[in-house]
Amino acid sequence: AAGVIQSPRHLIKEKRETATLKCYPIPRHDTVYWYQQGPGQDPQFLISFYEKMQSDKGSIPDRFSAQQFSDYHSELNMSSLELGDSALYFCASSLGGSLNTQYFGPGTRLTVL
Amino acid sequence: DAKTTQPPSMDCAEGRAANLPCNHSTISGNEYVYWYRQIHSQGPQYIIHGLKNNETNEMASLIITEDRKSSTLILPHATLRDTAVYYCIVFNNQGGKLIFGQGTELSVKP
């Protein structure tokens, strides 16, 4: 079965640069979630979208923004990168908003030098 | 904050059943118990979920106590590939986000 696709899988950036992470949900899924997992930490919720509208927001820095497009894929834009932004970024998708199970992608490992 | 308490680590012999406990004493009537696992920096993998009744699928069984204040995830025949961090999550499907707590690091040994 098709799974959540994330690209790129690995990304290396310098401080103060920008990064864009992409997430392609499971076909027919209309809801996307973004999570951040720092080294040695548990995943933390950042933001979610349902039917292209922001549905919930967690501890997402103002330097980060995200959106969901008409084909339901989502992009997480990160500006003025800091060393502390180095983390795994996971995208998850579900069908029908928060009513159904979230399935996670393989993640993007961002390293900020 | 996470609404669950899990032991930080557990060991299990290969081929034996792994029983992972979770306490969620403040769970509300409309909240589900979800289990995910994460194998070494891979994306969290959905295992099973339940509301009141015990549940079973091809991966595991979930036993929820009658008062719903605790549950146990059972992997019937653990293999080395089941070594992972297992997260028990109380989920309100009106809220949407998963709140990951500390989880249990399960080590399956030969």
Tab-separated table of C-alpha atoms in Angstrom:
chain	number	residue	atom	x	y	z
A	1	ALA	CA	0.000	0.000	0.000
A	2	ALA	CA	1.124	3.543	-0.739
A	3	GLY	CA	2.607	5.384	2.193
A	4	VAL	CA	3.400	8.960	3.108
A	5	ILE	CA	6.261	10.347	1.063
A	6	GLN	CA	8.635	12.980	2.364
A	7	SER	CA	11.340	14.801	0.506
A	8	PRO	CA	14.136	15.331	0.785
A	9	ARG	CA	15.136	12.562	3.171
A	10	HIS	CA	18.258	14.398	4.241
A	11	LEU	CA	19.034	18.097	4.143
A	12	ILE	CA	22.081	20.019	5.261
A	13	LYS	CA	21.871	23.790	5.628
A	14	GLU	CA	23.936	26.595	7.097
A	15	LYS	CA	22.716	28.882	9.861
A	16	ARG	CA	20.384	31.637	8.662
A	17	GLU	CA	19.536	29.757	5.476
A	18	THR	CA	16.042	28.617	4.522
A	19	ALA	CA	14.722	25.100	3.998
A	20	THR	CA	11.578	23.643	2.473
A	21	LEU	CA	10.341	20.207	3.413
A	22	LYS	CA	7.679	18.459	1.375
A	23	CYS	CA	5.086	15.890	2.346
A	24	TYR	CA	2.880	13.847	0.033
A	25	PRO	CA	0.078	12.158	1.972
A	26	ILE	CA	-1.356	8.724	1.379
A	27	PRO	CA	-3.713	8.909	-1.639
A	28	ARG	CA	-7.188	10.165	-0.645
A	29	HIS	CA	-5.955	11.431	2.718
A	30	ASP	CA	-7.003	15.039	3.259
A	31	THR	CA	-5.252	15.834	6.538
A	32	VAL	CA	-1.563	16.424	7.128
A	33	TYR	CA	0.368	16.799	10.378
A	34	TRP	CA	3.942	17.927	10.965
A	35	TYR	CA	6.045	16.764	13.918
A	36	GLN	CA	9.577	17.635	15.003
A	37	GLN	CA	11.855	15.223	16.844
A	38	GLY	CA	15.063	16.652	18.277
A	39	PRO	CA	18.031	14.422	19.185
A	40	GLY	CA	17.104	12.113	22.038
A	41	GLN	CA	13.616	13.602	22.285
A	42	ASP	CA	10.104	12.424	21.518
A	43	PRO	CA	8.178	13.732	18.508
A	44	GLN	CA	6.500	17.093	19.109
A	45	PHE	CA	3.507	18.333	17.151
A	46	LEU	CA	4.054	21.455	15.050
A	47	ILE	CA	1.025	22.106	12.864
A	48	SER	CA	-1.775	20.385	10.957
A	49	PHE	CA	-3.996	21.026	7.961
A	50	TYR	CA	-7.390	19.645	7.032
A	51	GLU	CA	-8.804	20.305	3.582
A	52	LYS	CA	-6.132	22.932	2.966
A	53	MET	CA	-6.980	24.921	6.080
A	54	GLN	CA	-4.837	25.063	9.196
A	55	SER	CA	-6.588	22.932	11.778
A	56	ASP	CA	-4.254	23.013	14.787
A	57	LYS	CA	-1.005	24.589	15.831
A	58	GLY	CA	1.590	23.499	18.341
A	59	SER	CA	4.929	24.960	19.410
A	60	ILE	CA	5.939	26.019	15.938
A	61	PRO	CA	8.423	28.897	15.766
A	62	ASP	CA	7.338	32.048	13.959
A	63	ARG	CA	10.228	31.422	11.557
A	64	PHE	CA	8.378	28.351	10.299
A	65	SER	CA	5.351	28.392	8.059
A	66	ALA	CA	3.427	25.679	6.315
A	67	GLN	CA	0.603	25.194	3.912
A	68	GLN	CA	-1.411	22.483	2.253
A	69	PHE	CA	-1.992	22.640	-1.470
A	70	SER	CA	-4.955	21.692	-3.659
A	71	ASP	CA	-3.503	18.219	-4.283
A	72	TYR	CA	-3.233	17.833	-0.471
A	73	HIS	CA	0.529	17.784	-0.364
A	74	SER	CA	2.067	20.041	2.243
A	75	GLU	CA	5.237	22.067	2.573
A	76	LEU	CA	6.998	23.220	5.720
A	77	ASN	CA	9.069	26.333	5.153
A	78	MET	CA	11.782	27.153	7.644
A	79	SER	CA	13.664	30.439	7.546
A	80	SER	CA	16.609	31.899	9.466
A	81	LEU	CA	17.669	28.407	10.432
A	82	GLU	CA	19.290	27.925	13.812
A	83	LEU	CA	21.480	25.116	15.102
A	84	GLY	CA	18.590	24.024	17.319
A	85	ASP	CA	16.425	23.347	14.296
A	86	SER	CA	18.513	20.260	13.562
A	87	ALA	CA	16.041	17.450	13.964
A	88	LEU	CA	13.948	14.816	12.292
A	89	TYR	CA	10.784	16.219	10.764
A	90	PHE	CA	7.931	13.795	10.305
A	91	CYS	CA	4.803	14.245	8.316
A	92	ALA	CA	1.712	12.167	8.986
A	93	SER	CA	-1.552	11.925	7.109
A	94	SER	CA	-5.073	10.810	7.874
A	95	LEU	CA	-8.473	10.701	6.230
A	96	GLY	CA	-11.298	12.884	7.441
A	97	GLY	CA	-9.504	15.217	9.795
A	98	SER	CA	-8.646	13.977	13.252
A	99	LEU	CA	-11.236	11.228	13.279
A	100	ASN	CA	-8.971	8.590	11.858
A	101	THR	CA	-5.558	7.095	12.385
A	102	GLN	CA	-2.456	9.074	11.489
A	103	TYR	CA	0.174	7.322	9.383
A	104	PHE	CA	3.691	8.656	9.407
A	105	GLY	CA	6.232	9.151	6.681
A	106	PRO	CA	9.910	8.217	6.946
A	107	GLY	CA	10.951	11.715	7.939
A	108	THR	CA	13.402	14.352	6.772
A	109	ARG	CA	16.630	14.675	8.714
A	110	LEU	CA	17.630	18.347	8.787
A	111	THR	CA	21.123	19.251	9.872
A	112	VAL	CA	21.971	22.908	10.413
A	113	LEU	CA	25.685	23.703	10.490
B	1	ASP	CA	1.587	17.214	28.488
B	2	ALA	CA	1.374	13.480	27.963
B	3	LYS	CA	-1.478	11.853	29.838
B	4	THR	CA	0.154	8.443	30.066
B	5	THR	CA	2.789	6.725	32.188
B	6	GLN	CA	4.933	3.923	30.816
B	7	PRO	CA	8.007	2.113	32.140
B	8	PRO	CA	11.094	3.567	30.469
B	9	SER	CA	12.481	0.219	29.395
B	10	MET	CA	11.690	-3.486	29.187
B	11	ASP	CA	13.410	-6.621	27.980
B	12	CYS	CA	11.793	-9.600	26.302
B	13	ALA	CA	13.174	-12.904	25.064
B	14	GLU	CA	12.740	-13.619	21.383
B	15	GLY	CA	9.681	-15.761	20.724
B	16	ARG	CA	8.039	-14.872	24.002
B	17	ALA	CA	5.108	-12.528	24.477
B	18	ALA	CA	5.937	-8.902	25.220
B	19	ASN	CA	3.463	-7.193	27.528
B	20	LEU	CA	3.817	-3.428	27.613
B	21	PRO	CA	1.781	-1.618	30.290
B	22	CYS	CA	0.432	1.909	30.189
B	23	ASN	CA	-1.353	3.946	32.840
B	24	HIS	CA	-3.817	6.620	31.763
B	25	SER	CA	-5.803	7.304	34.905
B	26	THR	CA	-7.171	10.680	33.706
B	27	ILE	CA	-8.546	9.413	30.398
B	28	SER	CA	-11.894	10.884	29.387
B	29	GLY	CA	-14.839	8.918	28.079
B	30	ASN	CA	-14.350	10.026	24.479
B	31	GLU	CA	-10.584	9.502	24.374
B	32	TYR	CA	-8.968	6.594	22.595
B	33	VAL	CA	-5.820	4.691	23.529
B	34	TYR	CA	-3.398	4.528	20.611
B	35	TRP	CA	-0.134	2.650	20.370
B	36	TYR	CA	2.683	3.570	18.027
B	37	ARG	CA	6.246	2.369	17.869
B	38	GLN	CA	9.411	3.936	16.537
B	39	ILE	CA	12.276	1.831	15.322
B	40	HIS	CA	15.535	3.768	15.522
B	41	SER	CA	14.703	7.189	14.015
B	42	GLN	CA	12.217	5.806	11.520
B	43	GLY	CA	8.754	7.327	11.306
B	44	PRO	CA	6.411	6.245	14.104
B	45	GLN	CA	4.472	3.174	13.061
B	46	TYR	CA	0.822	2.750	13.999
B	47	ILE	CA	0.141	-0.489	15.858
B	48	ILE	CA	-3.380	-0.529	17.264
B	49	HIS	CA	-5.989	1.558	19.063
B	50	GLY	CA	-9.097	1.083	21.160
B	51	LEU	CA	-11.774	2.894	23.091
B	52	LYS	CA	-13.305	0.442	25.553
B	53	ASN	CA	-13.117	-3.054	24.159
B	54	ASN	CA	-10.071	-5.217	23.711
B	55	GLU	CA	-8.714	-5.145	20.193
B	56	THR	CA	-6.560	-7.459	18.106
B	57	ASN	CA	-4.950	-7.111	14.713
B	58	GLU	CA	-2.156	-8.803	12.831
B	59	MET	CA	0.500	-6.986	14.846
B	60	ALA	CA	-0.712	-6.994	18.426
B	61	SER	CA	-3.498	-7.150	20.976
B	62	LEU	CA	-4.678	-4.306	23.163
B	63	ILE	CA	-6.211	-5.039	26.532
B	64	ILE	CA	-8.007	-2.103	28.197
B	65	THR	CA	-9.139	-2.422	31.801
B	66	GLU	CA	-12.807	-2.034	32.536
B	67	ASP	CA	-12.287	1.338	34.240
B	68	ARG	CA	-10.129	2.373	31.259
B	69	LYS	CA	-7.408	3.694	33.534
B	70	SER	CA	-4.761	1.385	32.159
B	71	SER	CA	-4.016	-0.821	29.187
B	72	THR	CA	-1.535	-3.423	27.999
B	73	LEU	CA	-0.127	-3.900	24.528
B	74	ILE	CA	0.709	-7.509	23.805
B	75	LEU	CA	3.099	-8.629	21.086
B	76	PRO	CA	2.372	-12.367	21.078
B	77	HIS	CA	5.676	-13.654	19.700
B	78	ALA	CA	8.326	-10.960	19.893
B	79	THR	CA	11.119	-10.955	17.315
B	80	LEU	CA	14.363	-8.997	17.172
B	81	ARG	CA	12.665	-6.641	14.708
B	82	ASP	CA	10.213	-5.614	17.424
B	83	THR	CA	12.994	-3.809	19.274
B	84	ALA	CA	11.743	-0.207	19.352
B	85	VAL	CA	10.333	2.580	21.487
B	86	TYR	CA	6.638	1.977	22.096
B	87	TYR	CA	4.379	4.943	22.721
B	88	CYS	CA	1.010	4.756	24.420
B	89	ILE	CA	-1.006	7.857	23.541
B	90	VAL	CA	-4.370	9.038	24.794
B	91	PHE	CA	-6.007	10.651	21.802
B	92	ASN	CA	-8.962	12.955	21.575
B	93	ASN	CA	-10.142	12.779	17.993
B	94	GLN	CA	-11.590	16.247	18.293
B	95	GLY	CA	-8.161	17.658	18.941
B	96	GLY	CA	-6.141	15.946	16.274
B	97	LYS	CA	-2.570	16.081	17.467
B	98	LEU	CA	-0.727	13.134	18.941
B	99	ILE	CA	1.105	13.941	22.158
B	100	PHE	CA	4.072	11.629	22.547
B	101	GLY	CA	5.291	10.884	26.053
B	102	GLN	CA	8.455	9.143	27.100
B	103	GLY	CA	7.520	5.706	25.758
B	104	THR	CA	8.909	2.287	26.632
B	105	GLU	CA	12.132	1.155	25.028
B	106	LEU	CA	11.597	-2.548	24.358
B	107	SER	CA	14.670	-4.679	23.765
B	108	VAL	CA	14.035	-8.130	22.342
B	109	LYS	CA	16.978	-10.388	23.034
B	110	PRO	CA	17.944	-13.717	21.412
